[in-house]
């Protein structure tokens, strides 16, 4: 074995490393003018086409849910119950005790729904008419002022008593009658 290189071995010198190698697989670098022209064409070129073997994702059909969600139990609520009208009855009694005329509105809205409700509405309406008459008495000079004052105070007290007792009797399913009430509408 010798330490000398054999003539078949190729030795690479430092100059060979700095020199470009002509490789047939590598294309030659384009000139700077050509590079700029190619970059401009790439910027203005349309986007590349999709591959011919591309298939869109499969369509998934979603259905609209029908019916209530799982675990939901609907509660049956009657169309018109005593609980839903109790507030209206209480409001009717109190407003009529103070003003007199709101009874007409409540009677027009809620009449003929149930016999018990209809009876209470008519009683409050009749009392509202009495309250309005007591207010009209005030228009008569001197005698009307005295009688109107007495009638207004009396109907206010009777109205407050009715507002306290009337809704309770409605809730119990009973009729309520104002004391000293005229029944114009029966």
XYZ file of N, CA and C in Angstrom:
558
model
N 0.804 -1.155 0.000
C 0.000 0.000 0.000
C 0.855 1.228 0.000
N 0.482 1.996 -0.818
C 1.268 3.213 -0.926
C 0.422 4.402 -0.535
N 1.045 5.418 -0.122
C 0.364 6.603 0.310
C 0.153 7.572 -0.823
N 0.663 7.247 -1.948
C 0.508 8.116 -3.103
C -0.779 7.793 -3.821
N -1.402 8.779 -4.272
C -2.643 8.493 -5.010
C -2.360 7.854 -6.332
N -3.238 7.039 -6.695
C -3.079 6.356 -7.969
C -3.611 7.253 -9.074
N -3.124 7.054 -10.282
C -3.539 7.944 -11.358
C -5.009 7.800 -11.708
N -5.690 6.720 -11.351
C -7.092 6.556 -11.714
C -8.006 7.444 -10.846
N -7.553 7.762 -9.653
C -8.375 8.596 -8.771
C -8.388 10.021 -9.284
N -9.534 10.608 -9.176
C -9.634 12.002 -9.587
C -9.453 12.880 -8.365
N -8.648 13.816 -8.512
C -8.435 14.755 -7.437
C -9.131 16.053 -7.794
N -9.749 16.634 -6.799
C -10.454 17.888 -7.029
C -9.612 18.982 -6.403
N -9.398 19.983 -7.164
C -8.602 21.103 -6.663
C -9.533 22.194 -6.152
N -8.916 23.153 -5.481
C -9.679 24.259 -4.943
C -10.314 25.058 -6.058
N -9.723 25.203 -7.138
C -10.270 25.942 -8.271
C -11.502 25.242 -8.839
N -11.501 23.927 -8.780
C -12.645 23.183 -9.301
C -13.909 23.435 -8.453
N -13.755 23.691 -7.165
C -14.912 23.918 -6.303
C -15.583 25.258 -6.591
N -14.845 26.247 -6.987
C -15.424 27.545 -7.255
C -15.981 27.651 -8.651
N -15.640 26.764 -9.506
C -16.122 26.779 -10.876
C -17.493 26.109 -10.954
N -18.423 26.687 -11.708
C -19.725 26.030 -11.847
C -19.603 24.724 -12.595
N -20.428 23.788 -12.171
C -20.413 22.474 -12.795
C -21.567 22.423 -13.775
N -21.314 21.960 -14.962
C -22.381 21.824 -15.956
C -23.092 20.504 -15.706
N -24.288 20.603 -15.122
C -25.090 19.412 -14.842
C -26.234 19.411 -15.835
N -26.385 18.344 -16.594
C -27.450 18.329 -17.597
C -28.848 18.300 -16.974
N -29.009 17.922 -15.714
C -30.335 17.866 -15.100
C -30.784 19.219 -14.555
N -29.870 20.145 -14.332
C -30.206 21.460 -13.805
C -30.308 22.418 -14.977
N -31.456 23.113 -15.115
C -31.577 24.048 -16.228
C -30.709 25.275 -15.971
N -30.263 25.904 -17.004
C -29.410 27.083 -16.818
C -30.242 28.235 -16.221
N -29.618 29.065 -15.425
C -30.309 30.186 -14.791
C -30.655 31.225 -15.852
N -31.869 31.768 -15.809
C -32.242 32.766 -16.811
C -31.553 34.101 -16.537
N -31.513 34.908 -17.529
C -30.914 36.235 -17.409
C -31.814 37.094 -16.533
N -31.290 38.160 -15.923
C -32.109 38.989 -15.036
C -33.331 39.578 -15.726
N -33.241 39.955 -16.988
C -34.406 40.499 -17.699
C -35.488 39.434 -17.844
N -35.056 38.228 -18.115
C -36.020 37.132 -18.258
C -36.698 36.825 -16.918
N -35.940 36.921 -15.830
C -36.502 36.657 -14.514
C -37.605 37.661 -14.189
N -37.392 38.938 -14.491
C -38.405 39.956 -14.210
C -39.658 39.720 -15.044
N -39.481 39.356 -16.314
C -40.627 39.104 -17.181
C -41.427 37.908 -16.682
N -40.731 36.863 -16.213
C -41.447 35.693 -15.705
C -42.206 36.025 -14.412
N -41.632 36.834 -13.521
C -42.316 37.215 -12.291
C -43.573 38.018 -12.587
N -43.516 38.915 -13.585
C -44.690 39.698 -13.959
C -45.779 38.794 -14.523
N -45.406 37.804 -15.306
C -46.393 36.877 -15.869
C -47.032 36.049 -14.745
N -46.254 35.648 -13.757
C -46.802 34.864 -12.659
C -47.798 35.685 -11.838
N -47.511 36.996 -11.656
C -48.428 37.845 -10.901
C -49.753 38.011 -11.620
N -49.725 38.126 -12.928
C -50.956 38.351 -13.689
C -51.600 37.063 -14.183
N -50.966 35.965 -13.935
C -51.507 34.692 -14.425
C -52.720 34.296 -13.591
N -53.705 33.643 -14.210
C -54.870 33.167 -13.451
C -54.441 32.083 -12.465
N -55.250 31.870 -11.418
C -54.876 30.831 -10.454
C -54.851 29.469 -11.136
N -54.004 28.608 -10.630
C -53.910 27.288 -11.265
C -55.237 26.543 -11.175
N -55.532 25.788 -12.181
C -56.768 25.005 -12.254
C -56.715 23.866 -11.238
N -57.899 23.460 -10.784
C -57.947 22.322 -9.874
C -57.589 21.065 -10.654
N -57.116 20.145 -9.892
C -56.743 18.899 -10.534
C -57.994 18.201 -11.058
N -57.817 17.491 -12.116
C -58.956 16.820 -12.754
C -59.535 15.732 -11.864
N -58.758 15.149 -10.989
C -59.278 14.053 -10.168
C -59.856 14.562 -8.835
N -60.061 15.861 -8.670
C -60.642 16.418 -7.451
C -62.141 16.158 -7.429
N -62.626 15.674 -6.308
C -64.065 15.443 -6.152
C -64.530 16.262 -4.944
N -65.645 16.983 -5.079
C -66.128 17.759 -3.933
C -66.551 16.822 -2.804
N -66.577 17.344 -1.576
C -66.987 16.477 -0.458
C -68.439 16.056 -0.630
N -68.784 14.906 -0.116
C -70.162 14.435 -0.277
C -71.136 15.372 0.439
N -72.321 15.543 -0.124
C -73.360 16.403 0.450
C -74.058 15.687 1.589
N -74.186 16.379 2.677
C -74.853 15.809 3.832
C -76.194 16.513 3.972
N -77.246 15.769 4.029
C -78.584 16.331 4.181
C -78.918 16.404 5.668
N -79.302 17.583 6.098
C -79.719 17.775 7.479
C -81.226 17.931 7.503
N -81.848 17.302 8.463
C -83.300 17.428 8.569
C -83.639 18.360 9.724
N -84.729 19.068 9.575
C -85.203 19.949 10.630
C -85.840 19.093 11.719
N -85.433 19.326 12.974
C -86.017 18.496 14.031
C -87.511 18.774 14.169
N -88.253 17.729 14.373
C -89.692 17.865 14.576
C -90.011 17.383 15.976
N -90.915 18.091 16.609
C -91.334 17.691 17.943
C -90.458 18.321 19.008
N -90.796 18.073 20.242
C -90.054 18.676 21.349
C -88.702 17.994 21.525
N -87.763 18.671 22.174
C -86.465 18.052 22.429
C -86.607 16.917 23.428
N -85.645 16.029 23.453
C -85.729 14.898 24.380
C -85.779 15.381 25.828
N -86.614 14.771 26.611
C -86.746 15.110 28.016
C -87.744 16.223 28.297
N -88.330 16.797 27.271
C -89.293 17.893 27.450
C -90.685 17.329 27.632
N -91.372 17.767 28.667
C -92.751 17.337 28.898
C -93.637 18.582 28.899
N -94.454 18.752 27.893
C -95.313 19.943 27.867
C -96.380 19.860 28.951
N -96.700 21.015 29.522
C -97.736 21.068 30.536
C -99.027 21.533 29.888
N -100.084 20.876 30.228
C -101.381 21.240 29.683
C -101.939 22.411 30.488
N -102.146 23.541 29.830
C -102.690 24.716 30.482
C -104.063 24.976 29.888
N -105.086 25.084 30.730
C -106.406 25.367 30.175
C -106.423 26.740 29.523
N -107.274 26.887 28.504
C -107.324 28.130 27.752
C -107.730 29.301 28.638
N -108.617 29.079 29.567
C -109.091 30.172 30.412
C -109.384 29.598 31.783
N -108.595 29.938 32.770
C -108.803 29.372 34.099
C -109.066 30.482 35.110
N -109.511 30.094 36.292
C -109.802 31.070 37.344
C -108.537 31.802 37.765
N -107.390 31.137 37.724
C -106.143 31.782 38.122
C -105.757 32.901 37.168
N -105.980 32.696 35.885
C -105.606 33.721 34.914
C -106.538 34.918 34.957
N -107.751 34.760 35.429
C -108.691 35.879 35.488
C -108.759 36.522 36.866
N -108.172 35.886 37.872
C -108.230 36.438 39.222
C -107.592 37.825 39.286
N -106.489 38.006 38.590
C -105.832 39.311 38.578
C -106.734 40.359 37.946
N -107.393 40.007 36.852
C -108.315 40.949 36.211
C -109.492 41.288 37.132
N -109.988 40.304 37.854
C -111.111 40.543 38.769
C -110.678 41.480 39.894
N -109.498 41.235 40.454
C -109.001 42.103 41.520
C -108.810 43.530 41.012
N -108.212 43.675 39.864
C -108.010 45.003 39.281
C -109.343 45.690 39.010
N -110.307 44.936 38.523
C -111.635 45.480 38.249
C -112.277 46.011 39.528
N -112.247 45.225 40.603
C -112.844 45.652 41.873
C -112.167 46.922 42.409
N -110.831 46.967 42.395
C -110.124 48.121 42.967
C -110.307 49.386 42.120
N -110.174 49.274 40.812
C -110.337 50.473 39.981
C -111.762 51.017 40.042
N -112.729 50.133 40.120
C -114.124 50.574 40.213
C -114.388 51.202 41.583
N -113.759 50.693 42.640
C -113.930 51.289 43.967
C -113.408 52.721 43.988
N -112.357 53.001 43.248
C -111.755 54.333 43.262
C -112.396 55.257 42.221
N -112.555 54.766 40.983
C -113.004 55.642 39.894
C -114.458 55.427 39.474
N -114.908 54.203 39.406
C -116.280 53.925 39.000
C -116.427 53.464 37.564
N -115.835 54.142 36.630
C -116.058 53.847 35.207
C -115.239 52.693 34.634
N -114.088 52.235 35.186
C -113.346 51.124 34.563
C -114.132 49.823 34.466
N -115.185 49.670 35.234
C -115.985 48.438 35.197
C -116.552 48.190 33.807
N -116.859 49.250 33.077
C -117.409 49.094 31.720
C -116.385 48.415 30.810
N -115.128 48.792 30.927
C -114.071 48.208 30.076
C -113.893 46.727 30.393
N -113.796 46.400 31.680
C -113.622 44.994 32.066
C -114.820 44.155 31.630
N -116.020 44.694 31.782
C -117.217 43.952 31.384
C -117.233 43.727 29.863
N -116.847 44.727 29.085
C -116.840 44.583 27.621
C -115.812 43.563 27.162
N -114.699 43.457 27.841
C -113.626 42.535 27.427
C -113.909 41.104 27.867
N -114.341 40.912 29.120
C -114.419 39.564 29.702
C -115.817 38.970 29.800
N -116.839 39.632 29.294
C -118.197 39.094 29.451
C -118.362 37.787 28.664
N -119.270 36.955 29.129
C -119.650 35.687 28.492
C -118.515 34.662 28.422
N -117.530 34.726 29.318
C -116.477 33.708 29.329
C -116.864 32.553 30.239
N -117.246 32.864 31.458
C -117.772 31.851 32.381
C -118.935 32.487 33.151
N -119.891 31.697 33.602
C -121.030 32.277 34.329
C -120.611 32.990 35.620
N -119.664 32.434 36.361
C -119.237 33.066 37.607
C -118.552 34.406 37.323
N -117.657 34.422 36.352
C -116.982 35.664 35.986
C -117.986 36.696 35.485
N -118.940 36.250 34.700
C -119.962 37.160 34.174
C -120.782 37.771 35.323
N -121.100 36.979 36.333
C -121.860 37.487 37.473
C -121.067 38.548 38.236
N -119.777 38.301 38.470
C -118.943 39.282 39.165
C -118.787 40.553 38.330
N -118.624 40.419 37.035
C -118.473 41.593 36.172
C -119.734 42.458 36.199
N -120.900 41.819 36.156
C -122.162 42.575 36.191
C -122.350 43.274 37.543
N -121.983 42.606 38.622
C -122.111 43.226 39.948
C -121.207 44.448 40.067
N -119.959 44.326 39.587
C -119.031 45.458 39.646
C -119.493 46.566 38.707
N -120.030 46.207 37.551
C -120.536 47.210 36.612
C -121.712 47.976 37.233
N -122.627 47.290 37.863
C -123.755 47.963 38.528
C -123.257 48.907 39.635
N -122.260 48.465 40.388
C -121.709 49.332 41.427
C -120.991 50.532 40.801
N -120.321 50.323 39.688
C -119.666 51.432 38.983
C -120.674 52.470 38.529
N -121.848 52.025 38.090
C -122.908 52.963 37.680
C -123.379 53.767 38.892
N -123.522 53.106 40.041
C -123.922 53.810 41.266
C -122.864 54.847 41.637
N -121.569 54.501 41.514
C -120.481 55.460 41.815
C -120.551 56.670 40.893
N -120.826 56.450 39.613
C -120.921 57.564 38.662
C -122.115 58.453 39.006
N -123.238 57.844 39.371
C -124.420 58.631 39.756
C -124.108 59.473 40.998
N -123.390 58.888 41.960
C -123.020 59.647 43.166
C -122.126 60.820 42.795
N -121.268 60.658 41.798
C -120.419 61.760 41.351
C -121.203 62.840 40.631
N -122.261 62.454 39.911
C -123.078 63.433 39.182
C -123.896 64.279 40.152
N -124.263 63.727 41.291
C -125.040 64.472 42.285
C -124.278 65.722 42.729
N -122.966 65.661 42.690
C -122.142 66.809 43.075
C -122.445 68.048 42.222
N -122.969 67.862 41.036
C -123.231 68.999 40.144
C -124.411 69.852 40.605
N -125.257 69.328 41.462
C -126.412 70.092 41.965
C -125.912 71.056 43.047
N -126.215 72.348 42.895
C -125.715 73.306 43.897
C -126.299 73.049 45.285
N -125.581 73.345 46.265
C -125.831 73.308 47.701
C -126.313 71.938 48.178
N -127.535 71.531 47.865
C -128.068 70.236 48.330
C -127.244 69.097 47.721
N -126.885 69.209 46.467
C -126.090 68.184 45.794
C -124.706 68.057 46.372
N -124.162 69.182 46.830
C -122.825 69.122 47.427
C -122.849 68.309 48.709
N -123.870 68.489 49.499
C -123.979 67.750 50.765
C -124.293 66.283 50.487
N -125.319 66.038 49.677
C -125.684 64.639 49.350
C -124.583 63.946 48.536
N -123.978 64.671 47.636
C -122.890 64.099 46.821
C -121.699 63.705 47.665
N -121.365 64.551 48.657
C -120.244 64.236 49.547
C -120.531 62.984 50.356
N -121.753 62.907 50.905
C -122.127 61.722 51.703
C -122.148 60.472 50.811
N -122.749 60.593 49.626
C -122.844 59.439 48.719
C -121.455 59.004 48.230
N -120.577 59.946 47.944
C -119.227 59.600 47.457
C -118.412 58.891 48.525
N -118.476 59.377 49.778
C -117.746 58.733 50.867
C -118.321 57.332 51.119
N -119.648 57.215 51.104
C -120.282 55.910 51.349
C -119.925 54.913 50.239
N -119.978 55.359 48.981
C -119.658 54.428 47.887
C -118.169 54.085 47.874
N -117.309 54.995 48.312
C -115.872 54.680 48.406
C -115.635 53.594 49.452
N -116.280 53.732 50.600
C -116.122 52.720 51.665
C -116.686 51.376 51.211
N -117.863 51.402 50.601
C -118.473 50.150 50.118
C -117.609 49.541 49.001
N -117.031 50.394 48.149
C -116.150 49.905 47.069
C -114.899 49.239 47.604
N -114.301 49.806 48.645
C -113.107 49.197 49.252
C -113.466 47.865 49.904
N -114.621 47.806 50.567
C -115.071 46.525 51.141
C -115.257 45.477 50.042
N -115.853 45.909 48.927
C -116.040 44.978 47.805
C -114.717 44.539 47.200
N -113.737 45.468 47.124
C -112.420 45.114 46.568
C -111.678 44.142 47.468
N -111.950 44.201 48.759
C -111.308 43.254 49.681
C -112.001 41.898 49.683
N -113.332 41.864 49.555
C -114.084 40.606 49.677
C -114.452 39.967 48.341
N -114.659 40.758 47.299
C -115.113 40.235 46.004
C -114.160 39.241 45.356
N -112.848 39.556 45.236
C -111.930 38.586 44.627
C -111.823 37.289 45.413
N -111.939 37.372 46.752
C -111.891 36.145 47.551
C -113.097 35.249 47.275
N -114.270 35.854 47.143
C -115.448 35.041 46.836
C -115.360 34.492 45.408
N -114.759 35.236 44.486
C -114.567 34.713 43.123
C -113.611 33.524 43.147
N -112.553 33.654 43.927
C -111.576 32.572 44.036
C -112.208 31.320 44.651
N -113.159 31.529 45.579
C -113.853 30.403 46.223
C -114.976 29.853 45.353
N -115.277 30.518 44.230
C -116.334 30.055 43.333
C -117.715 30.498 43.756
N -117.812 31.583 44.510
C -119.100 32.072 45.009
C -119.413 33.439 44.410
N -120.682 33.810 44.493
C -121.102 35.139 44.047
C -120.802 36.151 45.144
N -120.646 37.417 44.736
C -120.473 38.490 45.716
C -121.496 39.578 45.412
N -122.114 40.125 46.453
C -123.089 41.199 46.305
C -122.658 42.383 47.172
N -122.580 43.564 46.527
C -122.334 44.806 47.269
C -123.568 45.132 48.113
N -123.372 45.651 49.332
C -124.541 46.130 50.069
C -125.038 47.454 49.484
N -126.315 47.663 49.461
C -126.970 48.873 48.929
C -126.598 49.132 47.476
N -126.594 48.108 46.678
C -126.265 48.250 45.252
C -127.542 48.099 44.425
N -127.721 48.944 43.448
C -128.838 48.804 42.496
C -128.346 47.957 41.331
N -129.197 47.059 40.874
C -128.802 46.192 39.775
C -129.495 46.683 38.485
N -128.773 47.550 37.764
C -129.280 48.071 36.502
C -129.145 47.033 35.385
N -128.054 46.264 35.423
C -127.793 45.219 34.429
C -127.839 43.889 35.150
N -128.698 42.992 34.668
C -128.786 41.690 35.340
C -128.413 40.561 34.407
